[in-house]
XYZ file of C-alpha atoms in Angstrom:
587
model
C 131.518 122.388 85.471
C 131.449 118.640 86.306
C 131.155 117.721 89.864
C 133.297 114.576 88.643
C 137.037 116.320 88.931
C 138.975 113.040 89.606
C 142.647 112.478 89.463
C 144.118 109.269 88.827
C 145.129 109.034 92.709
C 141.569 108.902 93.559
C 140.775 105.738 91.389
C 139.912 102.733 93.485
C 141.134 100.194 90.907
C 140.938 99.398 87.069
C 137.504 97.349 85.591
C 138.944 93.779 84.628
C 135.435 92.149 83.049
C 132.378 94.012 81.762
C 129.252 92.329 81.068
C 125.793 93.891 79.515
C 124.947 96.086 82.947
C 127.597 95.016 85.600
C 131.196 95.134 85.642
C 134.211 93.811 87.940
C 136.484 96.048 89.328
C 140.153 94.921 90.542
C 140.911 96.524 93.687
C 144.720 96.564 94.324
C 144.870 98.992 97.420
C 143.391 96.828 100.283
C 142.607 99.529 102.403
C 140.425 100.475 99.526
C 138.972 97.540 99.753
C 138.020 97.755 103.191
C 136.197 101.066 102.709
C 133.909 99.913 100.291
C 130.938 98.939 101.407
C 127.722 97.145 99.311
C 125.313 99.373 97.708
C 127.474 102.438 97.885
C 127.864 104.575 94.292
C 130.596 104.665 92.006
C 131.781 106.538 89.232
C 133.336 104.179 85.948
C 135.099 106.515 83.111
C 133.213 106.442 79.857
C 134.743 105.877 76.535
C 133.275 108.939 75.486
C 134.454 112.357 76.721
C 132.566 114.247 79.505
C 130.767 111.345 80.172
C 130.806 108.764 83.658
C 128.979 105.533 84.043
C 127.070 105.340 87.279
C 127.315 101.896 89.331
C 125.982 100.535 92.378
C 128.311 98.107 94.557
C 126.898 94.286 94.455
C 129.162 92.443 96.284
C 132.562 92.308 97.280
C 134.816 89.488 96.911
C 138.597 89.289 98.925
C 140.063 85.827 97.963
C 143.745 84.860 99.181
C 145.207 81.869 97.269
C 148.564 80.676 98.702
C 151.321 79.159 96.469
C 152.377 75.731 96.751
C 155.790 75.262 98.233
C 158.122 73.932 95.624
C 160.532 72.374 98.000
C 158.948 70.469 101.114
C 162.119 71.149 103.387
C 162.236 74.595 102.229
C 159.218 75.462 104.842
C 161.030 77.908 106.709
C 160.348 80.601 103.853
C 156.931 82.458 103.956
C 154.070 81.184 101.972
C 153.667 83.588 98.819
C 149.730 85.206 99.420
C 148.073 85.895 95.713
C 144.966 88.622 96.510
C 142.373 88.693 94.179
C 140.194 91.564 95.638
C 137.079 92.671 93.433
C 133.777 94.123 93.506
C 131.402 93.614 91.500
C 129.103 96.703 90.475
C 125.722 97.344 88.590
C 125.498 99.905 85.958
C 122.656 102.032 86.284
C 122.916 105.455 84.314
C 124.810 107.581 82.726
C 125.920 110.857 84.182
C 126.790 113.977 81.252
C 129.194 116.301 81.629
C 126.573 118.279 79.322
C 123.494 117.189 77.698
C 121.903 119.266 75.102
C 121.292 122.705 77.075
C 121.703 121.167 80.375
C 124.997 120.526 82.607
C 125.123 117.846 84.894
C 122.239 115.359 83.739
C 121.716 111.684 84.909
C 120.098 109.636 82.585
C 118.757 105.999 83.017
C 120.660 104.832 80.261
C 124.162 102.830 79.257
C 125.475 104.392 76.279
C 127.985 103.014 76.411
C 129.547 100.739 78.528
C 133.237 100.900 80.294
C 136.542 99.748 78.509
C 139.083 97.572 80.126
C 141.097 98.989 82.536
C 139.026 101.681 83.060
C 139.424 103.753 86.430
C 136.602 103.199 88.937
C 135.753 106.431 91.629
C 134.098 106.863 94.703
C 131.168 109.089 95.013
C 130.855 110.169 98.314
C 131.173 113.232 100.672
C 130.380 116.775 98.967
C 130.734 114.426 95.501
C 127.860 112.651 96.728
C 125.304 115.608 97.657
C 126.646 116.902 94.860
C 125.702 114.196 92.652
C 121.967 114.043 93.992
C 121.459 117.561 94.227
C 121.834 117.580 90.629
C 119.541 114.422 90.245
C 116.996 116.634 92.079
C 117.498 120.377 91.037
C 116.331 120.515 87.550
C 115.883 124.123 87.910
C 119.485 124.261 89.642
C 117.789 125.922 92.647
C 117.197 124.228 96.247
C 113.723 125.659 96.564
C 111.842 122.863 94.577
C 113.901 120.256 96.700
C 112.471 117.744 98.979
C 114.574 116.665 101.983
C 113.653 113.679 104.241
C 117.190 113.519 106.003
C 120.873 111.925 104.987
C 122.280 109.033 103.665
C 123.405 106.023 105.901
C 126.422 105.514 104.309
C 127.607 109.225 104.068
C 125.756 111.196 107.093
C 127.702 114.477 105.526
C 124.988 113.885 102.281
C 121.814 115.084 102.376
C 119.334 112.909 100.946
C 117.233 115.306 98.502
C 114.537 114.546 96.216
C 112.512 115.881 93.177
C 109.559 117.166 94.942
C 107.312 117.897 91.425
C 107.546 114.078 90.842
C 107.060 112.572 94.203
C 103.820 114.065 94.187
C 102.779 114.349 90.543
C 103.761 110.310 89.630
C 102.289 109.120 93.274
C 104.323 107.477 96.191
C 104.148 105.242 98.607
C 105.370 104.625 102.532
C 105.716 101.314 103.733
C 106.972 100.300 106.954
C 106.421 97.895 109.776
C 105.371 98.699 113.109
C 107.714 100.777 114.872
C 109.526 101.360 111.852
C 109.731 105.044 111.702
C 106.093 105.425 109.293
C 104.264 108.396 111.191
C 107.654 109.884 112.004
C 108.177 110.075 108.356
C 105.326 111.199 107.534
C 105.073 114.196 109.811
C 108.889 115.027 108.030
C 107.381 115.360 104.753
C 104.053 117.155 106.146
C 106.092 119.536 107.865
C 107.769 120.531 105.087
C 104.280 120.925 102.528
C 103.000 122.925 105.563
C 106.322 125.556 104.932
C 105.364 126.482 101.394
C 103.174 129.592 100.722
C 100.243 127.622 98.856
C 100.960 123.853 99.905
C 97.534 121.820 99.791
C 97.304 118.481 101.388
C 95.017 116.383 103.044
C 95.684 113.684 105.575
C 93.676 110.464 106.443
C 94.293 109.867 110.314
C 93.088 107.003 111.406
C 93.588 107.024 114.537
C 94.249 110.632 115.763
C 98.120 110.105 116.141
C 99.168 113.265 113.895
C 97.194 115.699 116.260
C 100.382 116.960 117.762
C 101.304 118.539 114.146
C 100.376 122.462 115.141
C 102.873 123.419 112.378
C 101.871 127.273 110.659
C 100.157 126.090 107.693
C 98.312 122.877 109.513
C 94.944 122.743 110.129
C 93.008 119.860 112.079
C 89.072 118.624 111.508
C 87.937 115.913 113.035
C 84.419 113.787 111.451
C 81.987 114.763 114.127
C 81.611 111.611 117.053
C 78.224 111.378 119.084
C 79.415 113.965 121.563
C 79.195 116.834 118.793
C 76.370 115.583 116.755
C 74.218 118.376 118.871
C 76.885 120.734 119.982
C 77.173 124.015 118.314
C 80.787 123.636 116.417
C 81.117 123.965 112.878
C 84.159 123.899 110.134
C 85.535 127.152 111.563
C 85.946 124.500 115.348
C 87.616 122.036 113.056
C 84.009 119.879 113.540
C 83.230 117.863 110.162
C 80.304 116.580 109.182
C 79.684 114.309 105.960
C 75.745 114.525 105.012
C 73.810 111.599 103.413
C 72.955 113.858 100.468
C 76.891 113.555 99.755
C 76.477 109.762 98.752
C 75.926 108.512 95.384
C 73.451 106.649 94.716
C 75.593 103.358 94.621
C 76.754 104.239 98.392
C 73.361 104.283 99.046
C 72.399 101.031 97.762
C 75.509 99.709 99.378
C 74.443 101.034 102.894
C 70.941 100.227 102.479
C 69.703 97.851 100.273
C 70.365 93.782 101.083
C 70.804 92.567 97.274
C 69.753 88.965 98.550
C 66.318 90.208 99.292
C 64.228 89.424 96.246
C 62.646 92.713 96.642
C 66.477 94.444 96.098
C 65.761 95.730 92.305
C 62.276 97.294 93.317
C 64.393 98.692 96.901
C 67.089 100.323 94.742
C 64.665 101.707 92.073
C 62.247 103.131 94.517
C 64.998 105.238 96.487
C 66.556 106.254 93.427
C 63.483 107.583 92.007
C 62.407 109.188 95.324
C 65.882 110.776 96.287
C 65.479 112.546 92.846
C 61.944 113.503 93.446
C 63.218 115.097 96.840
C 66.249 117.103 95.764
C 63.829 118.190 92.895
C 61.682 119.770 95.325
C 64.560 121.295 97.419
C 65.975 122.567 93.945
C 62.344 124.161 93.101
C 62.285 125.792 96.636
C 65.377 127.725 96.416
C 64.850 128.765 92.721
C 67.806 127.071 91.724
C 66.156 126.519 87.958
C 69.060 126.274 86.017
C 70.095 123.319 87.728
C 66.921 121.650 87.987
C 67.236 121.074 84.681
C 70.586 119.263 84.677
C 70.952 117.254 88.033
C 70.798 113.449 88.202
C 70.300 111.608 91.251
C 74.450 111.661 92.364
C 74.532 115.060 92.341
C 75.389 116.677 95.607
C 72.317 118.152 96.364
C 70.784 118.274 99.534
C 67.256 117.319 100.518
C 65.212 116.033 103.547
C 65.791 112.520 104.217
C 62.275 112.058 106.491
C 60.385 112.566 103.506
C 62.067 110.163 101.671
C 61.349 107.778 104.622
C 57.492 109.026 104.649
C 57.689 108.368 100.889
C 58.722 104.997 101.439
C 56.466 103.753 104.191
C 53.322 105.336 102.424
C 54.541 102.932 99.648
C 55.060 100.295 101.670
C 51.260 100.033 102.828
C 49.637 101.862 99.877
C 45.975 100.702 99.372
C 44.531 100.950 95.772
C 40.982 100.771 94.287
C 40.138 97.194 93.419
C 38.630 95.860 90.230
C 34.943 96.488 92.136
C 33.110 99.269 93.383
C 34.211 100.456 96.634
C 36.933 97.703 97.453
C 40.969 98.109 97.461
C 43.514 96.348 97.261
C 47.409 96.190 97.925
C 49.337 98.856 95.976
C 52.270 97.469 93.642
C 54.939 98.109 96.404
C 52.692 96.729 98.952
C 55.050 95.129 102.051
C 58.165 94.965 99.598
C 60.229 97.945 100.938
C 59.555 96.461 104.811
C 63.225 95.508 105.133
C 64.673 98.411 103.625
C 62.466 100.883 105.577
C 63.582 99.280 108.889
C 67.538 99.541 107.836
C 67.116 102.936 106.867
C 65.642 103.691 110.297
C 68.489 101.902 111.554
C 71.198 104.110 110.026
C 69.095 106.968 111.003
C 68.837 106.266 114.581
C 72.291 104.965 114.945
C 74.629 107.920 116.807
C 77.805 106.466 115.717
C 76.389 107.380 111.945
C 74.892 110.956 112.934
C 77.717 113.438 111.342
C 76.139 111.605 108.746
C 72.673 110.760 108.797
C 71.616 113.391 111.468
C 73.725 116.626 110.582
C 73.306 119.990 111.931
C 70.459 122.013 110.103
C 73.147 124.870 108.846
C 74.616 121.232 106.619
C 71.595 121.267 105.049
C 71.977 124.911 103.142
C 72.556 125.202 99.409
C 75.977 127.443 100.649
C 77.351 124.519 103.036
C 78.649 122.303 100.020
C 80.727 125.535 98.840
C 82.185 125.692 102.489
C 83.009 122.523 103.108
C 84.678 122.182 99.199
C 86.943 125.912 100.542
C 87.637 123.984 103.754
C 89.154 121.087 101.865
C 91.055 122.728 98.555
C 91.656 125.256 99.621
C 94.924 126.655 100.043
C 96.649 128.655 103.130
C 94.869 132.465 103.877
C 91.317 131.534 102.979
C 88.885 132.634 105.490
C 87.916 129.195 106.307
C 90.844 127.816 106.522
C 93.437 130.434 107.852
C 96.222 128.298 109.683
C 97.041 127.123 106.275
C 96.614 124.463 102.926
C 97.306 121.157 104.936
C 94.770 119.151 106.576
C 94.463 116.825 108.881
C 90.961 115.069 109.229
C 90.695 112.339 112.291
C 88.572 109.454 111.557
C 88.923 107.864 114.865
C 85.386 107.683 115.851
C 84.343 106.874 112.367
C 82.682 103.109 112.681
C 84.681 100.776 110.535
C 82.384 99.069 108.615
C 81.340 102.763 106.864
C 84.825 104.045 106.973
C 85.726 102.754 103.714
C 82.963 104.723 102.203
C 83.371 108.201 103.898
C 87.323 108.325 102.910
C 86.355 107.208 99.236
C 83.525 109.668 99.189
C 86.112 112.561 100.373
C 88.425 111.500 98.037
C 86.262 111.422 95.130
C 84.806 115.152 96.133
C 88.312 116.546 95.879
C 88.721 114.769 92.254
C 85.185 115.842 91.237
C 86.109 119.030 92.285
C 89.423 119.131 90.218
C 87.918 117.698 86.882
C 85.334 120.415 87.125
C 87.761 123.208 87.430
C 89.402 124.991 84.639
C 92.513 123.806 83.926
C 94.335 127.043 84.278
C 92.662 127.327 87.523
C 93.292 123.970 89.486
C 95.222 124.031 92.429
C 97.302 120.774 93.004
C 96.526 118.875 95.956
C 97.867 115.699 97.452
C 95.905 112.838 99.071
C 97.767 111.539 101.941
C 96.535 108.223 102.953
C 96.958 106.574 106.407
C 96.915 102.809 106.721
C 95.930 102.407 103.486
C 95.351 98.713 103.694
C 92.285 99.318 105.796
C 89.719 101.167 102.971
C 91.811 100.069 99.949
C 92.890 96.406 100.397
C 94.094 93.807 97.715
C 91.425 91.341 99.486
C 89.279 90.574 96.141
C 86.016 89.403 98.745
C 85.857 93.185 100.040
C 82.423 94.728 101.009
C 80.307 96.726 98.946
C 81.505 99.706 100.940
C 85.126 98.864 100.135
C 84.647 98.645 96.519
C 83.555 102.331 96.436
C 86.522 103.018 97.991
C 88.776 101.129 95.844
C 87.121 102.243 92.722
C 87.765 106.183 93.733
C 91.275 105.649 94.587
C 92.191 103.663 91.579
C 90.665 106.114 89.111
C 92.660 108.703 91.205
C 95.457 106.465 90.856
C 95.128 106.249 87.058
C 93.879 109.942 85.986
C 94.948 112.124 88.806
C 97.942 113.247 87.453
C 96.202 115.386 84.721
C 93.992 117.211 87.162
C 96.538 117.734 89.490
C 95.499 115.131 92.420
C 98.350 113.398 94.066
C 98.495 109.987 96.007
C 101.035 109.385 98.904
C 99.771 105.815 100.348
C 101.029 104.696 103.820
C 100.378 101.298 105.268
C 102.425 98.769 107.057
C 101.176 95.907 104.993
C 101.988 97.109 100.970
C 101.163 93.169 100.415
C 97.457 94.171 101.098
C 96.724 96.997 99.592
C 95.466 97.310 96.251
C 97.835 95.987 93.395
C 96.055 98.297 91.046
C 96.704 101.377 93.274
C 100.598 100.720 93.780
C 101.019 99.787 90.271
C 100.170 103.836 89.559
C 102.385 104.447 92.082
C 106.329 105.586 91.081
C 108.163 106.621 94.453
C 108.658 104.742 97.060
C 109.991 105.451 100.828
C 110.289 101.540 102.101
C 111.605 101.468 105.421
C 111.732 98.332 107.475
C 109.886 95.099 106.232
C 110.586 91.778 108.012
C 107.380 90.149 106.010
C 108.312 88.197 102.497
C 105.542 89.116 101.111
C 105.760 93.221 101.834
C 109.288 92.812 100.887
C 108.598 91.438 97.046
C 105.810 93.922 96.104
C 109.005 96.633 96.770
C 110.834 94.045 94.689
C 108.941 93.453 91.892
C 108.297 97.383 91.334
C 112.281 97.703 90.457
C 114.062 97.178 87.589
C 115.743 93.652 87.196
C 119.092 94.672 87.949
C 118.169 96.426 91.004
C 115.808 93.541 92.475
C 118.834 92.191 95.092
C 118.557 95.961 97.011
C 115.528 94.580 98.759
C 117.613 92.427 100.585
C 118.261 95.214 102.899
C 114.533 95.661 103.860
C 114.849 93.510 107.082
C 117.604 95.260 108.411
C 117.071 98.617 107.925
C 117.375 100.597 111.645
C 114.147 102.316 113.485
C 114.199 105.771 111.102
C 116.159 104.257 108.221
C 114.384 104.273 104.469
C 115.019 103.102 101.223
C 114.000 105.796 98.571
C 113.076 104.110 94.973
C 111.422 105.878 92.425
C 111.421 108.484 89.473
C 111.941 111.363 92.620
C 115.397 109.914 93.764
C 116.111 108.339 90.077
C 118.344 106.174 92.042
C 118.043 103.969 95.505
C 119.065 105.490 98.135
C 119.217 104.657 101.942
C 118.593 107.202 104.150
C 118.356 108.061 107.678
C 114.954 110.214 108.193
C 115.507 113.454 110.170
C 114.031 114.534 113.233
C 109.987 115.911 112.387
C 109.907 119.028 114.962
C 106.543 117.971 115.706
C 106.174 114.034 116.570
C 103.408 112.047 115.940
C 101.299 110.339 119.095
C 102.140 107.305 117.918
C 105.689 105.971 119.789
C 106.195 102.838 121.107
C 105.300 101.908 124.754
C 108.122 100.284 126.712
C 106.405 97.868 128.722
C 109.507 96.404 130.822
C 110.326 100.684 131.994
C 106.685 101.162 133.050
C 106.212 97.884 134.566
C 109.035 99.308 136.915
C 107.579 102.673 137.546
C 104.801 102.600 140.579
C 101.439 102.691 139.565
C 99.606 105.765 137.973
C 96.573 106.952 139.018
C 93.249 104.620 138.388
C 92.045 105.923 135.156
C 90.016 103.325 134.417
C 86.709 104.997 135.364
C 87.387 107.691 133.595
C 88.421 105.543 130.363
C 85.046 103.134 130.918
C 83.048 106.936 131.220
C 84.996 108.568 128.142
C 83.830 105.368 126.408
C 79.934 105.585 127.339
C 80.090 109.244 126.451
C 81.953 108.449 122.897
C 83.652 111.682 123.342
C 87.234 112.288 122.760
C 90.292 113.867 125.109
C 91.901 115.431 122.210
C 90.719 118.933 121.346
C 90.452 120.706 118.352
C 91.430 123.865 117.944
């Protein structure tokens, strides 16, 4: 049964002009003109039975033209007013009562255009809800839908998204600081966590999502200096990312100064010594099958101290000279000094303890399986009993290696999905908070940032076929890598005041819908414009309040200044800074 069962009295007006993708509606009833709003959806009767054309109001015009008085002395008669009340509507698709074997189908195509004098009807209230449901519920069940809030223009209508398309085709959540971006992310995660076999990872750069304690959410934290020597492990939510998970290029980027004239020798010897150290480890544990197939990039534990010792020996090596009982400097004598100094500096840097000095159990062969299961398994796993949504806190990771670490974790997830049999893949979504910090558009990026960009660009391009979805979250979309954004087909855009950021969203819309981005700078806090395959139609909604709000609220300066002075905690803050220990407890 069609959801559009309009009567003649429901008509707003009639078509008086038709263009390729727009029409003009004449509104006779002034009260109905007053009820019209820009960006509201309307339905126009098609020339074909069983079809309605769907349009969006772009402009509302009311013109009053006063007729000239025939006789100047006859001024006692009132002026005759001729009102020309019109509405311009942009056509965006066709709604079919029946399309092949399905009922109530919307398609972004215009097989016809409305005839002159065709009726125009409002889409609001229950009709709006039913219409949007028809767009989202292709299976006819609300179980597969994702709801973030209600429509701003009709708060009784719930806004639904096609959850499959939202994650399949990647998504972006953008908004200026204070617009409600973190709130929206929390609302999204709550719904994901409610699913029985959910699987998602949120990269939390500031620890603001520690308040999300829903069933199905597990919290991890990259080990800070205070956790390096503790007994905590994955079960306690403490995550190490050891050096042996880094690839060859990553190690070169971290340790080799490319401006050094000996850089080629340093890179070559690092590759050789790491390869030998991995071979030695495999021989010790009896992994003969892998021994014949591994590469320098294979995630195999090895002893970094033994690598350092080998490099030092080569740097000071003396070899037999041409004459008997004489010696000369070896081939690499003194050519590795700067490389060795950089390596020793990294190994002694407590900020990098989570990578360069992990506990002994992280060097065990089985630890890689534990880490992979913790990150990629869904609910009810023995390591990850709390659920399939994992929030990783990177707040204590140094900014210079942050892109490298996040990029390698994303690459690890992608690689495991890639090497999993197709029928056994369990899809996973990566939610990248503050993405502009590790996948920026800036072409003068450091080598660590370039490594992260390559990882995420590959996921953006190929992730769909391996069951890896991306949700890019940023307050500056103009500073996010354009290659990644171009692969995202769903946008949740909150208030954006910067013209460059607005243009990023505008360029991703069809030409006839570009004008809708004009509302971005005037969106209220918590309001969002949703555009993309998951919605089919651009929709302005008000995000519902999440059960557990992230710890990202704006401090009310004036109100706080008016209160009595708080207990002086500056000394405690200084001590915490020195200890490099957070006050957040991860359970």
